[in-house]
Tab-separated table of N, CA, C and O in Angstrom:
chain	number	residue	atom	x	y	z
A	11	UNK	N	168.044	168.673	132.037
A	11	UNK	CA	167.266	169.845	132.342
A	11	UNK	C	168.092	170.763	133.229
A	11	UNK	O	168.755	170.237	134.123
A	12	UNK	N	168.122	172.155	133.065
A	12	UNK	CA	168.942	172.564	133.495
A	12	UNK	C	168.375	173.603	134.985
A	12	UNK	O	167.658	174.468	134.483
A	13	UNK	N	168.413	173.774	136.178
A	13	UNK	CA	167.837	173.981	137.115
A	13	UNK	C	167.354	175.483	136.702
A	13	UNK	O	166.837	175.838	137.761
A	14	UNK	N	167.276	176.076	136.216
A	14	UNK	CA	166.802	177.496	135.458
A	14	UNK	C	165.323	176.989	135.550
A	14	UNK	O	164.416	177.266	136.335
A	15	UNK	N	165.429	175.833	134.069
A	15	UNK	CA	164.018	175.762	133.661
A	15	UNK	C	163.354	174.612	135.173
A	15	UNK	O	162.174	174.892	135.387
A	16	UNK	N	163.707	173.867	135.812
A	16	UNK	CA	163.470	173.059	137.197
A	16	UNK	C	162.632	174.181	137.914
A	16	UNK	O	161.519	173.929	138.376
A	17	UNK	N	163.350	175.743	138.011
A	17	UNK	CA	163.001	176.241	139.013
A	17	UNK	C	161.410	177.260	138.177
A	17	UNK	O	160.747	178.002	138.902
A	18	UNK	N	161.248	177.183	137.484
A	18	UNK	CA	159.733	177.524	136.492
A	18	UNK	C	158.701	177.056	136.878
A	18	UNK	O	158.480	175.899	136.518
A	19	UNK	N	157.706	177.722	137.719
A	19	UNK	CA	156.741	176.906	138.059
A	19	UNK	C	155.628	176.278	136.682
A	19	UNK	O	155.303	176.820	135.626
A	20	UNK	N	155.290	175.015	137.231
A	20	UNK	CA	154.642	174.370	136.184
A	20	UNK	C	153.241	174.775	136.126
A	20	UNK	O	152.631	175.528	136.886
A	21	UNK	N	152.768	174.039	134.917
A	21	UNK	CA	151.435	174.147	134.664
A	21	UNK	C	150.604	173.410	135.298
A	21	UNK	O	149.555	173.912	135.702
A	22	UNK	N	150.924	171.931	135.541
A	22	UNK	CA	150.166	171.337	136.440
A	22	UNK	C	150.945	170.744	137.995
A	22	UNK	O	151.968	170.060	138.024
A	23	UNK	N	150.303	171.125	138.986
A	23	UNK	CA	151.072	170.343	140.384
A	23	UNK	C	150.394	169.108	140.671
A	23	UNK	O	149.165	169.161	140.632
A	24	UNK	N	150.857	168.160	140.913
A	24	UNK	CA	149.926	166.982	141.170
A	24	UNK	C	150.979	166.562	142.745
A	24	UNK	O	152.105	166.129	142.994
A	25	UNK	N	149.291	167.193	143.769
A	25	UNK	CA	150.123	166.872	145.018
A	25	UNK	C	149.423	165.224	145.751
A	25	UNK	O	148.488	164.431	145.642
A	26	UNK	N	150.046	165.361	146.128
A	26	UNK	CA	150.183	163.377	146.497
A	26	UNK	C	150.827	163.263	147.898
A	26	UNK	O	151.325	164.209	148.508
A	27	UNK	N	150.757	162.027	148.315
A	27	UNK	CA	151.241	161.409	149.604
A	27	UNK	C	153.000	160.585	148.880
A	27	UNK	O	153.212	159.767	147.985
A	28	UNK	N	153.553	161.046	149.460
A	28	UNK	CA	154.782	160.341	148.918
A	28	UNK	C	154.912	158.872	148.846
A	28	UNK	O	155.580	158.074	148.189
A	29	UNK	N	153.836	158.815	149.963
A	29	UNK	CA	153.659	156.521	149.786
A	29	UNK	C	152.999	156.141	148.311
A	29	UNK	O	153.014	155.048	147.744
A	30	UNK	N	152.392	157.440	147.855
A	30	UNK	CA	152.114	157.204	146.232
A	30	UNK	C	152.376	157.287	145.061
A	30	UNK	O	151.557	157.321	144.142
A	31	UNK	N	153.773	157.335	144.965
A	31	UNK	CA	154.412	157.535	143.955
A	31	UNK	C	154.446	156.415	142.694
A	31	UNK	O	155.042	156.613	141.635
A	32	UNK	N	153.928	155.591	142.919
A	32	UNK	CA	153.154	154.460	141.670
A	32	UNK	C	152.116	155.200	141.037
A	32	UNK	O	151.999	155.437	139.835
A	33	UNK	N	151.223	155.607	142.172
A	33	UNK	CA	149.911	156.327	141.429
A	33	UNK	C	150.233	157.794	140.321
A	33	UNK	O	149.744	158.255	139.290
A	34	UNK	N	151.366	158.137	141.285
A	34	UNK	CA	151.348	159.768	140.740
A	34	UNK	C	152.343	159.711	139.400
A	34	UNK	O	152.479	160.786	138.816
A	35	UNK	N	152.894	158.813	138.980
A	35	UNK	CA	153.682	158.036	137.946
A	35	UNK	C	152.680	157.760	136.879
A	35	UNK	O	152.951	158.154	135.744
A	36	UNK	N	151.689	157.207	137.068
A	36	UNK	CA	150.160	156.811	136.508
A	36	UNK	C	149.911	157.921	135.781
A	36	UNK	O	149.995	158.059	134.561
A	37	UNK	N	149.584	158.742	136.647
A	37	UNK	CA	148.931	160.270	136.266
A	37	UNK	C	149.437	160.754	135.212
A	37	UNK	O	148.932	161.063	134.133
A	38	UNK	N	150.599	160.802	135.649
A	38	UNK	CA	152.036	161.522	134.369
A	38	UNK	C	152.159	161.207	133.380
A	38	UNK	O	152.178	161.962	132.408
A	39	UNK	N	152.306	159.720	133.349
A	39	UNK	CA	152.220	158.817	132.194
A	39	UNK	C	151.001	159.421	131.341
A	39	UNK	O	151.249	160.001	130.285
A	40	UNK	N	149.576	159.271	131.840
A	40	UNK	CA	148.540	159.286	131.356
A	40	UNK	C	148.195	160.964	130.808
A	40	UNK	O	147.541	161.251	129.806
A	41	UNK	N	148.811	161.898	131.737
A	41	UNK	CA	148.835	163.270	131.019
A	41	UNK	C	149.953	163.476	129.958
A	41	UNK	O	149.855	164.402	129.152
A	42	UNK	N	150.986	162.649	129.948
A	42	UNK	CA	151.614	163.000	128.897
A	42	UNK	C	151.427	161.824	127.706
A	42	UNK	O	151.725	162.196	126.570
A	43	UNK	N	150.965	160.452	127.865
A	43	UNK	CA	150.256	160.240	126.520
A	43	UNK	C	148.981	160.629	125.659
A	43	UNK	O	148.790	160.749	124.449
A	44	UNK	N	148.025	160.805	127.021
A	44	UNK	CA	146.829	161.016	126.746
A	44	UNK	C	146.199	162.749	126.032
A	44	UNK	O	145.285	163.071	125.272
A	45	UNK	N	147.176	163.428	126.716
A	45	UNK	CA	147.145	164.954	127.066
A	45	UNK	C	148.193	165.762	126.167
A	45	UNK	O	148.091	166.967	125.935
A	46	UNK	N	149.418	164.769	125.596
A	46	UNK	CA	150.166	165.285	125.043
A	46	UNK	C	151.516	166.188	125.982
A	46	UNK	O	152.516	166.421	125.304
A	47	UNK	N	151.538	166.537	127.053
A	47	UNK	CA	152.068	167.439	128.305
A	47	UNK	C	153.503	166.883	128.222
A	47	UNK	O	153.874	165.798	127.774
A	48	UNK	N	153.994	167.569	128.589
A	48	UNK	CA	155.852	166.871	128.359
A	48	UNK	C	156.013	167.415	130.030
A	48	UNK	O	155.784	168.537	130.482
A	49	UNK	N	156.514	166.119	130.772
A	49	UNK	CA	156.695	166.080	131.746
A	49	UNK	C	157.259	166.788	132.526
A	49	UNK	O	156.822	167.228	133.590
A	50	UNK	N	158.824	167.035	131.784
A	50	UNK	CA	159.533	167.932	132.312
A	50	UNK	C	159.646	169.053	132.225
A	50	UNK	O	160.629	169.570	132.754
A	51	UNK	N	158.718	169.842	131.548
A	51	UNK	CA	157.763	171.260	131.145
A	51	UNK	C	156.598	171.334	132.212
A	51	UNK	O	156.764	172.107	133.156
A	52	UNK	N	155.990	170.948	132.174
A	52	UNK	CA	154.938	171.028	132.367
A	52	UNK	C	153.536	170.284	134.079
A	52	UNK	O	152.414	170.527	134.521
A	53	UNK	N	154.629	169.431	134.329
A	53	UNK	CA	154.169	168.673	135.552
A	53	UNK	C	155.532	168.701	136.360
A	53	UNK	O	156.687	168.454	136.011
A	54	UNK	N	154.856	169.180	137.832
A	54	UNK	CA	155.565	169.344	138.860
A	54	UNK	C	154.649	168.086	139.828
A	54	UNK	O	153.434	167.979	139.994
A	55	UNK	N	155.693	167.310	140.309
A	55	UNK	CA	155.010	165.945	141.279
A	55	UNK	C	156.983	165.298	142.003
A	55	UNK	O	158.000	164.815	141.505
A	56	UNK	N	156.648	165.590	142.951
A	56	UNK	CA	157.962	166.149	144.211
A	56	UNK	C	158.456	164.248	144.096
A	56	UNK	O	159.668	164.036	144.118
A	57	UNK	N	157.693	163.249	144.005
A	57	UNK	CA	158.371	161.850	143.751
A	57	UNK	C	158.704	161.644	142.572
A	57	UNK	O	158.688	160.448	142.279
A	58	UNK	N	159.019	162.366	141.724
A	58	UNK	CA	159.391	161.362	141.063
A	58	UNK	C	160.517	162.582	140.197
A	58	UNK	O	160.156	163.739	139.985
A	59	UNK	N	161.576	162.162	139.877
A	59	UNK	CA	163.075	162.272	139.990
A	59	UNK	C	162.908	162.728	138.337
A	59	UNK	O	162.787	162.037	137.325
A	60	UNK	N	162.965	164.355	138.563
A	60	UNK	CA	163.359	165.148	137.473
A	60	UNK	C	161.822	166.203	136.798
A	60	UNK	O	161.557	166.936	135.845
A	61	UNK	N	160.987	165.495	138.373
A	61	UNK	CA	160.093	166.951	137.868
A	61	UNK	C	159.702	167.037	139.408
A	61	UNK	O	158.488	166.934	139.582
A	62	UNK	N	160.367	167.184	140.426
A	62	UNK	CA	160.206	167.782	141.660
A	62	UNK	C	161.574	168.564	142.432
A	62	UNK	O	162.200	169.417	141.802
A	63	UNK	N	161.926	168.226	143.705
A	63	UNK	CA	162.684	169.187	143.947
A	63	UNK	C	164.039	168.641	143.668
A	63	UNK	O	164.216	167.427	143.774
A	64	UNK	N	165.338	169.698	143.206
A	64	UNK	CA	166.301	169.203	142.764
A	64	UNK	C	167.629	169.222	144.878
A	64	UNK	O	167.554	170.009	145.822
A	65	UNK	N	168.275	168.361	144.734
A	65	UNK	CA	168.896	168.647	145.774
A	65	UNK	C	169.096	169.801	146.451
A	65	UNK	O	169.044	170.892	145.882
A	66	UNK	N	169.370	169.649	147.862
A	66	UNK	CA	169.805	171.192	148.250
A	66	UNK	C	168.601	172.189	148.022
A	66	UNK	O	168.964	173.355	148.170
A	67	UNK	N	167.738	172.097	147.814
A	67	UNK	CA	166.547	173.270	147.402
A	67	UNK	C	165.733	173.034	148.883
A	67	UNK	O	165.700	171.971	149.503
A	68	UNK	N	165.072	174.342	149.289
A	68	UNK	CA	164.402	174.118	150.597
A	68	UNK	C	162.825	173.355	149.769
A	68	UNK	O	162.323	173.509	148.656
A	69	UNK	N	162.474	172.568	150.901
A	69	UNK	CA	161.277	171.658	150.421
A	69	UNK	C	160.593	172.958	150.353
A	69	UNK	O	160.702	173.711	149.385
A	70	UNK	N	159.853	173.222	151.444
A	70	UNK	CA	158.972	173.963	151.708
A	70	UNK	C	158.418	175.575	150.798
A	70	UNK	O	157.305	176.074	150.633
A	71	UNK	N	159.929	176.028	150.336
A	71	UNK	CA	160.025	177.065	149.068
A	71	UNK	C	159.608	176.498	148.228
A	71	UNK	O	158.626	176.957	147.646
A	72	UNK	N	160.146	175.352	147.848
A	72	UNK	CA	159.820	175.007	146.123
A	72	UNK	C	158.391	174.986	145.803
A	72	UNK	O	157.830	175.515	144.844
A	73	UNK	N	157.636	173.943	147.241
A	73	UNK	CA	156.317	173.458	147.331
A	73	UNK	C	155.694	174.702	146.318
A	73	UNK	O	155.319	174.762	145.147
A	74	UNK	N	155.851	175.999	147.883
A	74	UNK	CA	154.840	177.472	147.513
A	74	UNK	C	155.200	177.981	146.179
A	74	UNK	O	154.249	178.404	145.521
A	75	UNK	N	156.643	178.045	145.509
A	75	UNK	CA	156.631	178.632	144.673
A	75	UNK	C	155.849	178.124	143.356
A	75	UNK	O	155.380	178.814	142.452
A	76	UNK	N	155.842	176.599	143.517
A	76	UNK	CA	155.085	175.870	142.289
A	76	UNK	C	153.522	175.939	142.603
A	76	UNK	O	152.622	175.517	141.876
A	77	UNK	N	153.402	176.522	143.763
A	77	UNK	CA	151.967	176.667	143.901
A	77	UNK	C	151.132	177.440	143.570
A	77	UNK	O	149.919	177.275	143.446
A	78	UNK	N	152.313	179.106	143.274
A	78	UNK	CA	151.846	180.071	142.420
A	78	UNK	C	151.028	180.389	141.099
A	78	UNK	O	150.267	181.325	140.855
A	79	UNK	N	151.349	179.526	140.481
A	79	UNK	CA	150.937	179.607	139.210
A	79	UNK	C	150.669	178.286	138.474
A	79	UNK	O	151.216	178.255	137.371
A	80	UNK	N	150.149	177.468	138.713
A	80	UNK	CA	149.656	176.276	138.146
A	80	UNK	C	148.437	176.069	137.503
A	80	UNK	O	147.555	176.217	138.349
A	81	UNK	N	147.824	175.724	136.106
A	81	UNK	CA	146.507	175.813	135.432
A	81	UNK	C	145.518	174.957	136.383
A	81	UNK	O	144.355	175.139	136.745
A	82	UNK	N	146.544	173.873	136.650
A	82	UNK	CA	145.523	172.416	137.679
A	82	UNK	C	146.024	171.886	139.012
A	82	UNK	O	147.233	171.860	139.243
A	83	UNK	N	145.455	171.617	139.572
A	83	UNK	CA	146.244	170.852	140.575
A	83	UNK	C	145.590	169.504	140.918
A	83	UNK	O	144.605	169.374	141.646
A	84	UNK	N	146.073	168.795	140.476
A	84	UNK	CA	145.499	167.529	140.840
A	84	UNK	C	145.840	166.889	142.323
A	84	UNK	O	147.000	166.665	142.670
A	85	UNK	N	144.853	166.658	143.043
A	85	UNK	CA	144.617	166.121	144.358
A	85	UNK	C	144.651	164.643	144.343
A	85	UNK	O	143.526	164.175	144.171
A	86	UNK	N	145.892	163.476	144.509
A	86	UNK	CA	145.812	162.012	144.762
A	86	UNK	C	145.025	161.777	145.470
A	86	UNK	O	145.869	161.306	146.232
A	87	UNK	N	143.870	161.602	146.154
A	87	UNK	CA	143.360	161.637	147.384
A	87	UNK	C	143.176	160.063	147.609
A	87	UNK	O	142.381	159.411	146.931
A	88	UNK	N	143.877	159.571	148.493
A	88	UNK	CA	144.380	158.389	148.777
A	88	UNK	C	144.305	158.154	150.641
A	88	UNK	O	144.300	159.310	151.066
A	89	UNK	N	144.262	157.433	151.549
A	89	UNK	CA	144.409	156.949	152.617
A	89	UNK	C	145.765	158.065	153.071
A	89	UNK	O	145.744	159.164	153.625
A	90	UNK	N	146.822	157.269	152.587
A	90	UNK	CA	148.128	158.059	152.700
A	90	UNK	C	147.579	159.798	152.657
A	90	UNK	O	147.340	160.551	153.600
A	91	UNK	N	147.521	159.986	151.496
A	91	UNK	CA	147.174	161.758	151.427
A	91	UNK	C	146.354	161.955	152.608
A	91	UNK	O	147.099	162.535	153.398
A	92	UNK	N	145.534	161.833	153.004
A	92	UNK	CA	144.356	162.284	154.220
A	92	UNK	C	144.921	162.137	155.316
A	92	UNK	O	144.470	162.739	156.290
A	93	UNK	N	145.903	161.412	155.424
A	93	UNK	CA	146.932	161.294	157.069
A	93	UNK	C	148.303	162.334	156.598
A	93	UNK	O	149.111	162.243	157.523
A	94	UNK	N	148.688	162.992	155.842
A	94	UNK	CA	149.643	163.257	155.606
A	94	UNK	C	149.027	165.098	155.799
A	94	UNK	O	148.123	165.620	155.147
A	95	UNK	N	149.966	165.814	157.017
A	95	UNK	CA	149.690	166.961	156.925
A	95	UNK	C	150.485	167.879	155.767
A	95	UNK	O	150.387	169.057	155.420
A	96	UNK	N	150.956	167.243	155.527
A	96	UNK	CA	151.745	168.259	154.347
A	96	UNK	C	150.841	168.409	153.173
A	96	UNK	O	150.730	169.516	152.647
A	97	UNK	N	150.183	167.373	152.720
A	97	UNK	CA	149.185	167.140	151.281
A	97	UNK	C	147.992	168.077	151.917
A	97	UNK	O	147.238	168.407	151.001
A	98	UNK	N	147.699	168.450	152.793
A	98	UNK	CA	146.490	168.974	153.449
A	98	UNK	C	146.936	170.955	153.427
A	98	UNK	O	146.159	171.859	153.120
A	99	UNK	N	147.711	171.026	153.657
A	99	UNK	CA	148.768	172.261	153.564
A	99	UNK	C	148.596	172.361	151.725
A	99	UNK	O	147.983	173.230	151.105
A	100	UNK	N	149.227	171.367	151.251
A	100	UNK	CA	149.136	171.743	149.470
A	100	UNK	C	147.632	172.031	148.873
A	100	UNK	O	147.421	172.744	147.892
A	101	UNK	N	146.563	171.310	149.685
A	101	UNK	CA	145.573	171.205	149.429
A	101	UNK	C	144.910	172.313	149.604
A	101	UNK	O	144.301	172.742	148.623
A	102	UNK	N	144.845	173.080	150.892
A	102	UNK	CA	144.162	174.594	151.406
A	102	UNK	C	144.799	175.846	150.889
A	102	UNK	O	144.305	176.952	150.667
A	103	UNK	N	146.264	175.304	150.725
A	103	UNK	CA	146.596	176.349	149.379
A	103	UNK	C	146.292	176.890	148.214
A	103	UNK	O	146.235	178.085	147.924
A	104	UNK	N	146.036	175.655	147.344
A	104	UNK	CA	145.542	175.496	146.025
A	104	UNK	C	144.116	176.371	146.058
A	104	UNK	O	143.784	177.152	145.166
A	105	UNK	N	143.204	176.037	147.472
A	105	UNK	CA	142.061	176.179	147.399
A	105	UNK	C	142.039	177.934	147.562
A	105	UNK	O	141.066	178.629	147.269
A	106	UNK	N	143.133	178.363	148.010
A	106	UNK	CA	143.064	179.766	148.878
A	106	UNK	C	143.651	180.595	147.623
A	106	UNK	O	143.698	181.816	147.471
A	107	UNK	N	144.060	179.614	146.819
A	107	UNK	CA	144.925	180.887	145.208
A	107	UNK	C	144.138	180.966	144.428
A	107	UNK	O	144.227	181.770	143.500
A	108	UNK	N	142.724	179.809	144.653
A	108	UNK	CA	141.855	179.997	143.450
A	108	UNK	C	142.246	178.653	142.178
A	108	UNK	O	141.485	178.595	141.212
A	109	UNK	N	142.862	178.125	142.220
A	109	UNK	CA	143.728	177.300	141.438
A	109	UNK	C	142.561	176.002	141.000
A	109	UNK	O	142.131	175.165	141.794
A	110	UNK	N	142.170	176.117	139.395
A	110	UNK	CA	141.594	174.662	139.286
A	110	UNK	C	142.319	172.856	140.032
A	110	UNK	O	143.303	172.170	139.754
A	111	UNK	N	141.175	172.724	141.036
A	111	UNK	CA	141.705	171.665	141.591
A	111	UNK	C	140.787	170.436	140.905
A	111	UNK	O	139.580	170.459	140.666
A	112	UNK	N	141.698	169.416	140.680
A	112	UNK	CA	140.930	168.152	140.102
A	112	UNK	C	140.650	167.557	140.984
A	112	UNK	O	141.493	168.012	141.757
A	113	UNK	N	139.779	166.417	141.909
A	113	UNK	CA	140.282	165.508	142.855
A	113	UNK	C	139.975	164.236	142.220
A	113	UNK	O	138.882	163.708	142.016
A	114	UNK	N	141.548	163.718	141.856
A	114	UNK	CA	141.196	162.299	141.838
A	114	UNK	C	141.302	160.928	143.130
A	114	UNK	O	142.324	160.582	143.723
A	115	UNK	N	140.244	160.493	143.247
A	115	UNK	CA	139.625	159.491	144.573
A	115	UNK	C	140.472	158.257	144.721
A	115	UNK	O	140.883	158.301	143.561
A	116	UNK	N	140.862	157.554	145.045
A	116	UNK	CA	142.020	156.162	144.944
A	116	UNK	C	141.265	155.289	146.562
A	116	UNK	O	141.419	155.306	147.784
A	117	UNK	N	140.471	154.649	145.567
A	117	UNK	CA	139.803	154.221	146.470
A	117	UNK	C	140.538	153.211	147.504
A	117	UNK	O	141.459	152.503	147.099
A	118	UNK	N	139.974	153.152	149.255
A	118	UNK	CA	138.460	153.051	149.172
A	118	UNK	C	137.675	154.889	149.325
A	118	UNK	O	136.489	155.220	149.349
A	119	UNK	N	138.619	155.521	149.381
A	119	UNK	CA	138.278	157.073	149.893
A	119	UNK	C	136.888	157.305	148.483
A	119	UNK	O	136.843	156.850	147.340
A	120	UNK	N	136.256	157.892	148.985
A	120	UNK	CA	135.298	158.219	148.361
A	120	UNK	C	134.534	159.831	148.560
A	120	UNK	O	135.082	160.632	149.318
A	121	UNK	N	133.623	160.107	148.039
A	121	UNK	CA	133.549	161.760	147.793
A	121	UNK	C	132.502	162.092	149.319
A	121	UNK	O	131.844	163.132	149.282
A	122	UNK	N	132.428	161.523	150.137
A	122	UNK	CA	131.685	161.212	151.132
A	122	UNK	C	132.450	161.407	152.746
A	122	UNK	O	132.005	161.482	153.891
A	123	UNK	N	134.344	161.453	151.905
A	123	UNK	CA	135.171	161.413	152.798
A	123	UNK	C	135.538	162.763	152.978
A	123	UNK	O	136.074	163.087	154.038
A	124	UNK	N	135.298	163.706	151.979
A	124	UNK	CA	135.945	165.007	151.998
A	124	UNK	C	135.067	166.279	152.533
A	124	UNK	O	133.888	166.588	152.362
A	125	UNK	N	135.932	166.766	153.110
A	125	UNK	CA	135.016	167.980	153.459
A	125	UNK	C	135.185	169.329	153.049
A	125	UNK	O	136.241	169.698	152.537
A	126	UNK	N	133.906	170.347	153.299
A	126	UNK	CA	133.937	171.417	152.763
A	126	UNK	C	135.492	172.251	152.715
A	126	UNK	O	136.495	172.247	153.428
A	127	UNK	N	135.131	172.842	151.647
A	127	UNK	CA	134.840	172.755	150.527
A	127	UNK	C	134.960	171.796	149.481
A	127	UNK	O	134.334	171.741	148.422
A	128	UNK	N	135.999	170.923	149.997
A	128	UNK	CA	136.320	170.120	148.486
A	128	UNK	C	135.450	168.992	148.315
A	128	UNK	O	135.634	168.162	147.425
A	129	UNK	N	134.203	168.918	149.406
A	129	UNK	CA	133.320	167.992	149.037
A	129	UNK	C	131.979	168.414	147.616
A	129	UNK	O	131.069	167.856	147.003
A	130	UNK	N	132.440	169.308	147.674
A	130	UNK	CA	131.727	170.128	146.629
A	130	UNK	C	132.266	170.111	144.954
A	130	UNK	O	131.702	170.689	144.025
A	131	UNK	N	133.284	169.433	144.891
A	131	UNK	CA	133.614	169.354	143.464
A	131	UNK	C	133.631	168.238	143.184
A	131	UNK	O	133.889	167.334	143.979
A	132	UNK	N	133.257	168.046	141.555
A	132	UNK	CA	133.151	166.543	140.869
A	132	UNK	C	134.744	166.257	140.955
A	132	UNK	O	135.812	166.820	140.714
A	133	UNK	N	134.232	165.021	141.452
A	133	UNK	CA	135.830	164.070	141.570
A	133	UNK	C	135.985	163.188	139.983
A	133	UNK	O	135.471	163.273	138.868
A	134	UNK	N	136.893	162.431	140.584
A	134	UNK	CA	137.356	161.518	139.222
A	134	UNK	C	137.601	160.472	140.245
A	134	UNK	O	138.167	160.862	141.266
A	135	UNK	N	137.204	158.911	140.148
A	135	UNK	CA	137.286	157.830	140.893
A	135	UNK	C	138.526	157.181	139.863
A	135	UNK	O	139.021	156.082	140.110
């Protein structure tokens, strides 16, 4: 892949706690068998090596620029994610561009844990 198309913001961001990079592997897998989505088109997720940031790139740019324009953003919402201020930053973003946010729950977190606004949308357990 050649950093041209790397630097294209994607269609879907799936922001996560970096201690979850099993889960957010899951996801990918499951949007690109289930969903058809070609990974390296189409999903931006910062763990896992060849659809997040390429060396030398400022973290913090890439984050916002992929934050611009994304159809979904899927929320890991995990233990890890809820202690992690950076996922909380990706999170009030998403919410502030307008951006369909999914939240998927990784239990034991439950829809009981989140607060306004995002206690207000149907999750996915």
């Amino acid at each position: 892949m050649t950093t041209t198309k790397r630097m294209q913001a994607k269609r879907i961001f799936i922001s996560h706690a970096s201690h979850d990079k099993k889960l957010a592997e899951i996801v990918i897998n499951l949007l690109h068998t289930g969903a058809g989505l070609r990974p390296e088109d189409d999903i931006f997720c910062t763990s896992v090596e060849g659809l997040g940031i390429t060396p030398g790139e400022d973290f913090s740019a890439v984050i916002k620029r992929q934050l611009q324009r994304p159809k979904v953003v899927f929320l890991l919402l995990s233990d890890n994610f809820l202690r992690s201020d950076f996922c909380k930053y990706e999170q009030g973003a998403a919410f502030m561009m307008s951006r369909k946010i999914i939240p998927l729950l990784v239990p034991p977190i439950s829809i009981k844990d989140l607060r306004p606004p995002f206690s207000a949308l149907h999750a996915v357990r």
